[in-house]
XYZ file of C-alpha atoms in Angstrom:
783
model
C 114.852 63.966 100.035
C 111.161 62.996 100.413
C 109.190 61.611 97.489
C 107.504 64.308 95.404
C 103.973 64.110 94.135
C 103.970 64.386 90.324
C 100.947 66.709 90.578
C 102.739 69.177 92.854
C 103.903 71.946 90.471
C 106.040 73.747 93.051
C 107.896 70.616 94.124
C 108.554 69.579 90.513
C 109.655 73.086 89.563
C 112.035 73.250 92.544
C 113.575 69.898 91.623
C 113.929 70.950 87.987
C 115.611 74.215 88.982
C 117.948 72.459 91.434
C 119.113 70.015 88.792
C 119.637 72.718 86.151
C 121.473 75.064 88.529
C 123.550 72.269 90.047
C 124.539 71.049 86.597
C 125.548 74.565 85.567
C 127.523 75.263 88.760
C 129.244 71.911 88.863
C 130.243 72.137 85.196
C 131.664 75.624 85.773
C 133.694 74.321 88.709
C 135.321 71.467 86.761
C 138.288 73.578 85.615
C 139.091 74.880 89.155
C 138.675 71.355 90.533
C 141.129 69.802 88.054
C 143.481 72.737 88.592
C 143.393 72.081 92.357
C 144.163 68.382 91.818
C 147.060 69.243 89.517
C 148.322 71.891 91.967
C 148.516 69.384 94.821
C 150.189 66.793 92.565
C 152.802 69.281 91.365
C 153.524 70.691 94.809
C 153.753 67.441 96.788
C 154.929 64.983 94.112
C 158.493 64.839 95.409
C 157.620 65.121 99.085
C 155.089 62.316 99.681
C 154.701 58.709 98.552
C 153.957 59.187 94.881
C 151.768 56.115 94.547
C 149.418 57.333 97.290
C 148.949 60.802 95.906
C 148.630 59.499 92.373
C 145.896 57.086 93.453
C 144.083 59.920 95.263
C 144.301 62.174 92.210
C 143.078 59.410 89.931
C 140.072 58.674 92.157
C 139.142 62.345 92.383
C 139.533 62.852 88.633
C 137.461 59.713 87.985
C 134.738 61.027 90.262
C 134.643 64.301 88.341
C 134.589 62.535 84.977
C 131.804 60.265 86.204
C 129.806 63.349 87.138
C 130.277 64.755 83.608
C 129.052 61.479 82.166
C 126.125 61.258 84.584
C 125.082 64.841 83.868
C 124.650 63.994 80.185
C 122.411 60.977 80.761
C 119.223 62.958 81.291
C 117.330 65.716 79.524
C 115.774 67.725 82.348
C 113.141 69.302 80.089
C 111.640 65.917 79.155
C 112.385 63.902 82.295
C 109.652 62.642 84.616
C 109.582 63.416 88.339
C 110.843 59.915 89.336
C 113.703 60.209 86.820
C 114.693 63.621 88.189
C 114.473 62.346 91.784
C 116.748 59.430 90.916
C 119.206 61.744 89.175
C 119.172 64.098 92.164
C 119.927 61.282 94.629
C 122.792 60.090 92.431
C 124.241 63.601 92.300
C 124.014 64.031 96.067
C 125.733 60.679 96.626
C 128.409 61.557 94.083
C 129.019 64.928 95.680
C 129.257 63.310 99.123
C 131.900 60.969 97.718
C 133.790 63.911 96.229
C 133.683 65.826 99.515
C 134.941 62.740 101.355
C 137.840 62.372 98.909
C 138.833 65.978 99.527
C 138.390 65.395 103.263
C 141.108 62.723 103.243
C 143.828 64.535 101.355
C 144.503 67.580 103.534
C 145.308 65.751 106.834
C 147.352 63.268 104.774
C 149.493 65.982 103.157
C 149.806 68.187 106.253
C 152.786 66.362 107.851
C 154.745 66.737 104.611
C 154.005 70.439 104.081
C 156.764 73.030 104.546
C 157.129 76.623 103.424
C 155.443 77.193 100.060
C 153.703 73.815 100.321
C 151.822 75.032 103.425
C 150.625 78.109 101.492
C 149.493 75.984 98.526
C 147.712 73.565 100.845
C 145.946 76.458 102.629
C 144.916 78.217 99.416
C 143.521 75.089 97.782
C 141.816 74.015 101.014
C 140.111 77.399 101.366
C 139.066 77.336 97.698
C 137.567 73.855 98.027
C 135.758 74.835 101.260
C 134.279 78.000 99.760
C 133.509 76.265 96.468
C 130.232 75.177 98.022
C 128.803 78.605 97.117
C 129.350 77.782 93.445
C 128.718 74.052 93.270
C 126.139 73.503 96.004
C 124.306 76.852 96.085
C 120.936 75.179 95.426
C 121.701 71.842 97.126
C 121.588 72.588 100.869
C 122.133 68.941 101.862
C 125.279 68.666 99.759
C 126.470 72.095 100.930
C 126.022 71.207 104.588
C 127.801 67.861 104.161
C 130.639 69.480 102.226
C 131.111 72.258 104.798
C 130.930 69.943 107.811
C 133.391 67.593 106.088
C 135.931 70.087 104.804
C 136.030 72.313 107.894
C 137.194 69.504 110.223
C 139.612 68.300 107.557
C 141.263 71.729 107.297
C 141.216 72.119 111.078
C 143.029 68.796 111.559
C 145.550 69.767 108.898
C 146.169 73.118 110.602
C 146.798 71.456 113.969
C 149.106 68.895 112.373
C 151.138 71.685 110.770
C 151.213 74.255 113.538
C 150.105 72.392 116.629
C 147.709 74.091 119.013
C 149.479 77.341 118.272
C 147.434 77.329 115.080
C 144.312 78.302 117.038
C 143.778 81.511 114.982
C 143.498 79.314 111.886
C 140.934 77.125 113.670
C 138.851 80.180 114.509
C 139.113 81.371 110.913
C 138.044 77.962 109.573
C 135.123 77.821 112.014
C 133.970 81.331 111.060
C 134.163 80.414 107.360
C 132.097 77.290 108.037
C 129.430 79.199 109.979
C 129.282 81.890 107.279
C 128.988 79.295 104.513
C 126.189 77.459 106.309
C 124.364 80.738 106.920
C 124.788 81.839 103.313
C 123.579 78.429 102.123
C 120.396 78.837 104.159
C 119.918 82.379 102.847
C 120.359 81.270 99.242
C 117.929 78.427 99.832
C 115.279 80.855 101.105
C 115.743 83.105 98.092
C 115.737 80.102 95.787
C 112.470 78.705 97.170
C 110.914 82.179 97.264
C 111.797 82.826 93.624
C 110.386 79.450 92.578
C 107.180 80.061 94.530
C 106.835 83.525 92.942
C 107.258 82.028 89.491
C 104.596 79.381 90.187
C 102.271 82.076 91.557
C 102.844 84.148 88.427
C 101.921 81.218 86.206
C 98.856 80.416 88.281
C 97.874 84.091 88.197
C 97.994 84.108 84.420
C 95.908 80.938 84.281
C 93.328 82.376 86.696
C 92.952 85.576 84.730
C 92.544 83.554 81.559
C 89.721 81.602 83.146
C 88.015 84.807 84.344
C 88.168 86.377 80.928
C 86.533 83.199 79.561
C 86.501 84.273 75.938
C 89.643 82.752 74.493
C 88.475 80.515 71.704
C 89.893 80.215 68.233
C 87.295 80.416 65.508
C 89.447 81.272 62.502
C 89.953 78.914 59.588
C 93.315 78.145 57.962
C 94.537 79.573 54.676
C 96.960 77.973 52.250
C 99.877 80.036 51.013
C 102.800 79.424 48.690
C 105.946 81.379 47.850
C 108.449 80.890 45.059
C 112.242 80.504 45.387
C 112.593 84.290 45.692
C 109.883 84.685 48.331
C 107.139 85.968 45.992
C 103.564 84.809 46.539
C 102.294 82.159 44.132
C 98.870 80.537 43.543
C 97.072 83.002 45.884
C 93.714 81.548 46.916
C 90.410 83.379 47.210
C 90.252 82.760 50.962
C 93.744 84.204 51.489
C 92.759 87.243 49.450
C 89.588 87.648 51.539
C 91.604 87.405 54.740
C 93.841 90.228 53.467
C 90.882 92.190 52.014
C 92.811 92.327 48.710
C 92.156 90.895 45.257
C 94.151 87.656 44.741
C 95.446 88.846 41.352
C 96.957 91.901 43.032
C 98.685 89.691 45.587
C 100.130 87.315 42.985
C 103.905 87.891 42.700
C 104.049 90.271 45.695
C 106.911 89.603 48.150
C 105.405 87.580 50.995
C 107.407 89.510 53.609
C 105.814 92.797 52.494
C 102.573 91.690 54.140
C 104.051 91.855 57.621
C 105.138 94.635 59.954
C 108.887 94.992 60.390
C 110.267 93.514 63.566
C 111.829 90.431 65.111
C 108.960 88.204 63.989
C 109.325 89.190 60.308
C 113.104 88.825 60.538
C 112.666 85.281 61.864
C 110.284 84.495 58.986
C 112.754 85.936 56.467
C 115.514 83.695 57.850
C 113.324 80.576 57.517
C 112.384 81.438 53.936
C 115.976 82.194 52.986
C 117.255 78.961 54.524
C 114.254 76.998 53.184
C 113.920 75.367 56.604
C 110.619 74.013 57.913
C 108.956 75.852 60.829
C 105.784 75.708 62.884
C 103.567 78.206 64.724
C 105.539 81.341 64.009
C 103.582 84.423 65.112
C 103.831 87.434 62.793
C 102.120 90.830 62.836
C 100.465 92.552 59.881
C 97.960 95.278 59.082
C 94.699 94.674 57.275
C 92.878 97.898 56.377
C 94.716 99.688 59.160
C 93.883 97.127 61.838
C 96.681 95.172 63.495
C 96.267 91.411 63.064
C 98.328 88.446 64.234
C 98.844 85.316 62.142
C 100.317 82.005 63.153
C 102.021 80.433 60.165
C 103.719 77.125 59.461
C 105.484 75.894 56.330
C 107.838 73.345 54.798
C 109.924 73.348 51.582
C 108.728 71.569 48.422
C 110.679 69.612 45.865
C 110.017 72.236 43.193
C 111.869 74.962 45.134
C 108.784 76.549 46.544
C 107.572 76.650 50.157
C 103.949 76.030 51.112
C 102.176 76.329 54.381
C 99.098 77.403 56.321
C 98.184 80.596 58.137
C 95.616 81.209 60.846
C 94.327 84.453 62.327
C 95.083 84.325 66.069
C 94.437 88.000 66.765
C 91.788 87.353 69.401
C 93.987 84.938 71.305
C 97.043 87.188 71.041
C 95.138 90.230 72.302
C 93.782 88.189 75.204
C 97.305 86.996 76.025
C 98.496 90.583 76.049
C 95.517 91.536 78.200
C 96.210 88.656 80.563
C 99.848 89.706 80.878
C 98.772 93.285 81.525
C 96.179 92.314 84.160
C 98.705 90.087 85.927
C 101.224 92.918 86.257
C 99.291 96.189 86.152
C 96.444 97.816 88.032
C 93.283 97.821 85.948
C 92.069 101.197 87.260
C 95.191 103.359 87.032
C 97.402 101.446 84.601
C 100.206 101.548 87.163
C 102.208 98.526 88.229
C 100.247 96.347 90.670
C 101.474 94.801 93.904
C 102.794 91.673 92.128
C 104.949 93.606 89.655
C 106.041 95.977 92.430
C 107.178 93.068 94.613
C 109.025 91.488 91.691
C 110.819 94.743 90.890
C 111.590 95.328 94.565
C 113.060 91.842 94.995
C 115.049 92.270 91.787
C 116.499 95.634 92.807
C 117.219 94.417 96.337
C 119.100 91.434 94.929
C 121.019 93.548 92.429
C 121.953 96.227 94.934
C 123.271 93.578 97.304
C 125.723 92.472 94.620
C 126.458 95.830 92.991
C 126.430 97.989 96.105
C 123.730 100.279 94.697
C 121.055 102.051 96.745
C 117.266 101.914 96.449
C 114.665 104.157 98.045
C 110.974 103.451 98.606
C 108.251 106.051 99.063
C 105.097 104.547 100.578
C 102.020 106.790 100.149
C 98.579 106.475 101.705
C 95.848 109.011 100.911
C 94.407 110.692 104.001
C 90.741 109.935 104.736
C 90.076 108.880 101.144
C 87.179 106.724 102.359
C 85.232 109.890 103.147
C 85.478 110.969 99.501
C 84.211 107.595 98.317
C 81.380 107.643 100.843
C 80.243 111.224 100.198
C 81.038 111.718 96.502
C 80.722 108.208 95.151
C 83.138 105.670 93.758
C 83.186 107.216 90.277
C 84.707 110.412 91.652
C 87.023 108.356 93.880
C 88.217 106.268 90.924
C 88.930 109.331 88.798
C 90.866 110.864 91.656
C 92.945 107.697 92.072
C 93.775 107.735 88.357
C 94.799 111.376 88.579
C 96.982 110.706 91.619
C 98.760 107.936 89.699
C 99.293 110.226 86.701
C 100.730 112.997 88.870
C 103.126 110.650 90.606
C 104.348 109.225 87.285
C 105.074 112.743 86.047
C 107.386 113.295 89.027
C 109.718 110.336 88.410
C 112.126 109.121 85.760
C 111.189 106.526 83.182
C 113.320 103.898 84.931
C 111.579 104.485 88.288
C 108.480 102.501 89.239
C 105.155 103.894 90.431
C 102.714 101.252 91.693
C 99.241 101.141 93.172
C 99.369 98.561 95.933
C 95.612 98.516 96.460
C 92.874 100.827 97.706
C 94.393 104.262 98.242
C 97.977 103.062 98.733
C 100.742 103.916 96.265
C 104.461 103.228 96.175
C 107.351 104.828 94.304
C 110.521 102.774 93.924
C 113.704 104.443 92.719
C 117.371 103.559 92.462
C 119.469 106.448 93.747
C 122.470 107.403 95.836
C 120.857 110.682 96.902
C 121.145 111.621 100.569
C 118.324 111.913 103.056
C 117.876 115.606 102.275
C 117.112 114.970 98.602
C 114.789 112.094 99.471
C 112.842 114.350 101.834
C 112.713 117.004 99.119
C 111.313 114.399 96.704
C 108.733 113.320 99.307
C 107.670 116.958 99.771
C 107.169 117.137 96.021
C 104.869 114.103 96.165
C 102.910 115.758 98.981
C 102.612 118.906 96.886
C 101.342 117.302 93.684
C 98.805 115.160 95.525
C 97.631 118.178 97.539
C 96.839 120.237 94.431
C 93.074 120.495 93.644
C 91.346 117.978 91.374
C 88.846 119.237 88.815
C 86.266 116.494 88.255
C 82.965 117.078 86.442
C 83.040 120.780 87.131
C 83.780 120.404 90.837
C 87.024 120.956 92.702
C 88.186 118.349 95.202
C 91.173 118.165 97.497
C 92.958 115.277 99.151
C 96.262 114.934 100.971
C 98.581 112.024 101.528
C 101.044 110.713 104.076
C 104.456 109.513 102.888
C 106.834 107.071 104.527
C 110.386 107.051 103.129
C 112.881 104.219 103.547
C 116.064 103.157 101.824
C 118.533 100.310 101.524
C 122.185 101.302 101.416
C 124.848 99.000 99.973
C 122.908 95.828 100.671
C 121.995 96.508 104.302
C 118.448 95.128 103.863
C 116.385 92.901 101.626
C 113.025 93.549 99.948
C 110.908 92.572 102.942
C 112.995 94.694 105.310
C 112.762 97.743 103.046
C 108.974 97.367 102.854
C 108.792 97.017 106.629
C 110.862 100.161 107.098
C 108.662 102.119 104.711
C 105.544 100.887 106.517
C 106.935 102.039 109.869
C 107.831 105.419 108.367
C 104.311 105.763 106.937
C 102.822 104.980 110.330
C 105.049 107.656 111.881
C 103.953 110.152 109.212
C 100.281 109.488 109.965
C 100.960 109.950 113.673
C 102.019 113.530 112.856
C 98.679 114.237 111.194
C 97.555 114.632 107.613
C 99.805 115.769 104.770
C 103.033 114.745 106.489
C 106.088 112.626 105.775
C 108.535 110.642 107.853
C 111.934 109.132 107.058
C 112.712 105.754 108.534
C 115.153 105.794 111.423
C 116.164 103.063 113.878
C 114.073 104.698 116.610
C 110.930 103.798 114.635
C 111.971 100.162 114.750
C 112.363 100.370 118.494
C 108.961 102.041 118.856
C 107.344 99.341 116.725
C 108.873 96.589 118.846
C 107.757 98.301 122.012
C 104.268 98.705 120.591
C 104.152 95.036 119.707
C 105.341 94.094 123.190
C 102.710 96.371 124.709
C 100.009 94.744 122.576
C 101.094 91.252 123.654
C 101.170 92.215 127.331
C 97.864 94.072 127.057
C 96.053 90.936 125.910
C 96.817 89.315 129.268
C 96.612 92.388 131.507
C 92.966 91.960 132.502
C 93.187 88.251 133.295
C 96.348 88.856 135.314
C 94.679 91.573 137.398
C 97.037 94.317 136.222
C 94.324 96.880 135.428
C 93.172 99.248 138.176
C 90.992 102.308 138.349
C 92.200 105.665 139.661
C 89.866 108.538 140.448
C 90.334 112.296 140.134
C 88.215 114.710 142.120
C 85.800 117.155 140.479
C 84.993 120.131 142.699
C 82.375 122.852 142.880
C 84.126 126.178 142.250
C 81.596 127.973 144.435
C 82.146 125.907 147.607
C 85.357 123.985 146.895
C 83.572 120.748 147.825
C 84.041 117.520 145.847
C 80.970 116.826 143.722
C 82.227 113.925 141.674
C 85.043 111.639 140.645
C 86.302 110.890 137.155
C 87.366 107.279 136.590
C 90.784 106.953 134.920
C 92.283 103.611 133.929
C 95.816 102.668 134.954
C 97.856 99.622 133.954
C 100.071 98.241 136.718
C 102.720 96.566 134.571
C 105.043 94.230 136.493
C 108.170 95.543 134.723
C 107.264 99.024 133.476
C 105.338 100.236 136.511
C 102.130 102.264 136.238
C 101.297 102.953 132.588
C 98.887 105.838 131.805
C 96.012 105.183 129.384
C 97.521 107.340 126.660
C 100.250 104.723 126.215
C 97.949 101.773 125.560
C 94.342 102.810 124.806
C 95.164 103.588 121.159
C 96.521 100.056 120.775
C 93.416 98.697 122.468
C 91.236 100.629 120.001
C 93.155 99.438 116.938
C 93.220 95.785 118.040
C 89.610 95.581 119.267
C 90.612 94.937 122.883
C 88.878 98.175 123.913
C 85.512 96.388 123.996
C 86.342 93.960 126.794
C 88.504 96.564 128.507
C 85.714 99.145 128.405
C 83.156 96.717 129.822
C 85.502 95.931 132.715
C 86.025 99.650 133.391
C 82.258 100.264 133.616
C 81.652 97.365 135.992
C 84.709 98.083 138.180
C 84.051 101.828 138.387
C 80.453 101.418 139.509
C 81.527 98.740 141.977
C 84.163 101.095 143.470
C 81.669 103.975 143.596
C 79.035 101.851 145.354
C 81.550 100.884 148.031
C 82.202 104.552 148.941
C 79.825 106.644 151.055
C 78.196 109.770 149.723
C 76.102 110.787 146.778
C 78.894 111.974 144.506
C 78.782 111.789 140.702
C 81.000 109.231 138.933
C 82.244 110.058 135.398
C 83.365 107.361 132.914
C 84.950 108.004 129.490
C 83.612 106.137 126.444
C 85.566 105.510 123.235
C 84.055 105.496 119.712
C 84.386 101.708 119.590
C 82.442 101.320 122.832
C 79.587 103.472 121.576
C 79.504 101.370 118.405
C 79.194 98.190 120.478
C 75.513 97.072 120.480
C 75.972 95.603 123.983
C 76.960 98.926 125.587
C 73.496 99.808 126.931
C 73.007 96.303 128.341
C 76.470 96.394 129.961
C 75.748 99.695 131.705
C 72.282 98.584 132.791
C 73.639 95.324 134.227
C 76.399 97.171 136.116
C 73.902 99.614 137.623
C 71.633 96.774 138.661
C 74.509 94.756 140.139
C 75.826 97.676 142.237
C 72.419 99.202 143.037
C 73.850 102.635 142.321
C 71.501 105.470 141.385
C 71.597 105.950 137.567
C 71.596 109.755 137.914
C 74.979 109.499 139.666
C 76.541 107.980 136.537
C 77.908 110.364 133.902
C 79.322 109.024 130.639
C 81.762 111.282 128.787
C 82.187 111.213 124.998
C 84.029 113.365 122.497
C 82.438 114.743 119.369
C 84.450 112.203 117.359
C 82.109 109.529 118.728
C 79.142 111.151 117.016
C 81.207 111.933 113.901
C 82.271 108.295 113.553
C 78.962 106.679 114.484
C 76.445 109.193 113.125
C 72.801 108.261 113.678
C 73.702 104.953 115.334
C 75.745 106.712 118.022
C 72.936 109.212 118.577
C 70.447 106.382 119.168
C 72.795 104.627 121.608
C 73.237 107.793 123.664
C 69.475 108.360 123.790
C 68.959 104.813 125.094
C 71.555 105.494 127.805
C 69.690 108.681 128.741
C 66.518 106.614 129.106
C 68.281 104.679 131.888
C 68.630 107.953 133.800
C 72.333 108.365 133.019
C 73.871 111.769 132.367
C 75.879 112.409 129.166
C 78.780 114.885 129.008
C 80.569 116.287 125.946
C 84.316 116.044 126.652
C 87.108 118.208 125.165
C 84.572 120.810 124.049
C 85.894 123.341 121.553
C 88.707 121.268 120.031
C 86.720 119.915 117.064
C 85.083 121.490 114.042
C 81.468 120.726 114.844
C 81.053 121.158 118.586
C 78.253 123.707 118.312
C 76.365 121.558 115.850
C 76.450 118.577 118.201
C 75.203 120.729 121.096
C 72.163 121.529 119.013
C 71.591 117.935 117.898
C 71.955 116.183 121.256
C 70.814 117.373 124.721
C 74.033 116.954 126.715
C 73.915 117.363 130.494
C 77.392 118.784 130.794
C 80.101 120.485 128.746
C 83.730 119.857 129.718
C 85.886 122.784 128.596
C 89.145 121.508 127.122
C 92.414 122.279 128.877
C 93.700 124.181 125.824
C 91.392 127.080 126.780
C 92.113 126.731 130.503
C 95.917 126.774 130.391
C 96.260 130.454 129.419
C 92.949 131.737 130.754
C 94.650 133.793 133.492
C 96.782 135.726 130.999
C 95.069 135.466 127.605
C 92.016 137.623 126.874
C 91.062 135.405 123.945
C 90.866 132.313 126.158
C 88.787 134.278 128.670
C 86.358 135.341 125.949
C 85.998 131.767 124.702
C 85.378 130.373 128.196
C 82.845 133.112 128.917
C 81.017 132.374 125.668
C 80.928 128.650 126.441
C 79.474 129.196 129.921
C 76.756 131.547 128.641
C 75.907 129.082 125.856
C 75.725 126.179 128.310
C 73.551 128.195 130.675
C 71.166 129.039 127.841
C 70.935 125.347 126.875
C 70.519 124.200 130.467
C 73.863 122.420 130.629
C 76.476 122.401 133.391
C 80.154 123.232 132.768
C 83.389 121.709 134.033
C 86.887 123.034 133.300
C 89.727 120.526 132.884
C 93.452 120.843 133.540
C 93.508 123.247 136.496
C 97.099 123.784 137.611
C 97.076 127.322 139.031
C 94.976 128.999 141.765
C 94.488 132.077 139.582
C 92.681 129.850 137.094
C 90.212 128.798 139.806
C 89.206 132.346 140.707
C 88.934 133.528 137.126
C 87.006 130.489 135.878
C 84.520 130.869 138.716
C 84.001 134.528 137.797
C 83.552 133.568 134.144
C 80.662 131.309 135.130
C 82.297 127.856 135.166
C 80.595 125.664 137.776
C 83.101 122.818 138.341
C 86.764 122.105 137.789
C 89.336 119.327 137.969
C 93.086 119.145 137.569
C 96.373 118.406 139.317
C 96.044 121.530 141.466
C 92.840 120.091 142.943
C 94.015 116.503 143.180
C 95.877 113.859 141.237
C 94.178 110.587 140.263
C 94.451 108.031 143.087
C 93.334 104.398 143.596
C 90.069 103.908 145.549
C 91.823 102.946 148.783
C 93.476 106.392 148.908
C 90.200 108.306 148.652
C 89.562 110.203 151.901
C 86.163 110.074 153.619
C 85.408 113.376 155.362
C 82.364 114.202 157.517
C 80.537 117.476 156.895
C 78.788 118.527 160.111
C 77.111 121.430 158.414
C 75.481 119.024 155.988
C 73.900 116.777 158.579
C 76.916 114.533 159.025
C 76.764 113.590 155.336
C 80.006 111.880 154.252
C 82.202 113.687 151.732
C 84.757 111.899 149.495
C 87.883 113.705 148.394
C 91.372 112.998 147.171
C 94.615 114.362 148.565
C 94.960 118.032 147.670
C 97.739 120.594 147.763
C 98.037 123.643 149.996
C 96.939 126.042 147.253
C 93.587 124.373 146.729
C 93.020 123.914 150.477
C 93.553 127.629 150.834
C 91.043 128.284 148.030
C 88.441 125.959 149.532
C 88.811 127.390 153.030
C 88.401 130.880 151.627
C 85.244 129.920 149.743
C 83.750 128.202 152.772
C 84.548 131.216 154.964
C 82.762 133.483 152.499
C 79.788 131.106 152.522
C 79.603 131.195 156.305
C 79.735 134.980 156.383
C 76.946 135.204 153.852
C 74.908 132.396 155.368
C 74.980 129.905 152.459
C 76.197 130.492 148.944
C 79.694 131.787 148.460
C 78.986 133.381 145.091
C 80.617 136.748 144.749
């Protein structure tokens, strides 16, 4: 064991705990140890050389007695670090000697064992091997030595008794040894974790004390005296003033009547009755209705009386109570804080592992609470958080724990054997009470929450694992949308691992050349000709094949990788477009994070300059969420991009709440009608009305329209008649890499090159029909 620094509180505390626990465990094991020695003596006394076994028993008994003597040579509470280190080394050496003594006896007795003697030898050997969990549970070095000593000893004894036919016993001994070593390591982790938590708790209390910075005793001492029967005698003026009572009225009054009933007064009564001296006993009393705390000390006198001093320590006691509260409870809501929650969780997890009980954890996170703070102010937000805490407490039992973990996160910890159905019902109740309106300063507010539910059953997980499960369930609930819940299931664990693996691989994808651009054709519904290409990112993963952006762009957004990825997409797309003939438009999608990036305009400008592509050919697509998230800053960025000559399109139009407002606020060049309105347009009159309204609105504002998600020829004809100018979708062409883009000459257009992607028969038929109509009418094919 390495030398400990005396100023290291954790190291000293660990050593102190090890010594105390080892002393307790070893003392408890003395009776079984002596019983084992006696059992071997009794069983083998007539079957082996008696002198040898007697000597062995005497040595082992002497070793145990020496340990008892050694254990009483030090007071751990007053010992210095060097003294405790010395004691610890002695104990480890002594235990190694004891393990070695046991190691010798089993192979020695094995040749003599027959019948019942074999059973006794096996039982005692197993007990001594497994005794490490009792004796060495906080001494991993001693436990490892004992296990690695006793396991071979028992294995040799088994072979000597049964030959190699005893191989099942060898496997059993080996499995016991592995399990004991594993359990020793587990106990050591819990032991160190508990010690570290205790040190952190003490440091937390000290820190809060320092922050409060007002603990200072100012009170003076008062003399007091009681007679043999406990009545006050010789009451001084200062004592009377402290009690706000005339001294004459106090004279002869029972001293105990001053104090509030409770354990403190009972302890004082015992001291007075026994006439035993005492120091710094804290008692509680009331002075004119106010609760006060006194610290009193006293000693008996020769005349039968007891005299002492009292000091008002109310200020210090209230600060101590406040410190304890602040260290364990949330100052805003009065709920348990994260520290107390973790302590309770670890305690329940440890208890349920031993008792086989079940615990369930509900992890709550308010939905979009930041918006309330930002728009209504922190005072309203704080009152809402307090109300949420109150509502949750009203839904649980007194023995359950409701905690605020920080910000807008809450947790409810309960001990229950209820099934998943009842837990889901409880989670729905939490959703309901949080969803109910909040009346604050005459205004009504609403907020929802997401709930992740996880449980431990009969010790199948520890505190950290339960918290991890609840976190995964909460993430799954948020993926469903607001005001939802999710119960942890193993599939969530698999999804989380896959997500983590994707994130790790994604960090290297660009440098390894795994990212490639695909392009989907955008066609003119009037002529069927390709007018543009939309750039779509694809990840060529070496094991998983081609991964679509929906499977990794969210991770890129959350981890910040979208910035470098988006810059690469802009540069690569313009480079690919410049290498192709024709004057087609190239569309690139922007994420909210990209628009927030102050380098976006410079990145686009540099890419245009490097490829020498005409700016008016570049069209950047954004969703309304970009403007919602970025506000004025996003508006300014888009205007600067327009100044470069770039076109801006509003993607997924109609799916948000504020699309019309953003059309009024920003002069978009194009509206892309979302596929949700296109899918049923051939059969749904409502979808047709919406599309028609959008096209008329765009025409009035001078904006072009493009329909997304075309998969049916009937959609093409109807959309064209409804006024939509362009379309894209799988019917027209699937996204393809640049090398698969087809270059087609158009003689009618002066041999101008035309780019297009591979199309199906249905769209070719549509295009040929439109071109035939155009030829018959001498130009436009509009019907």
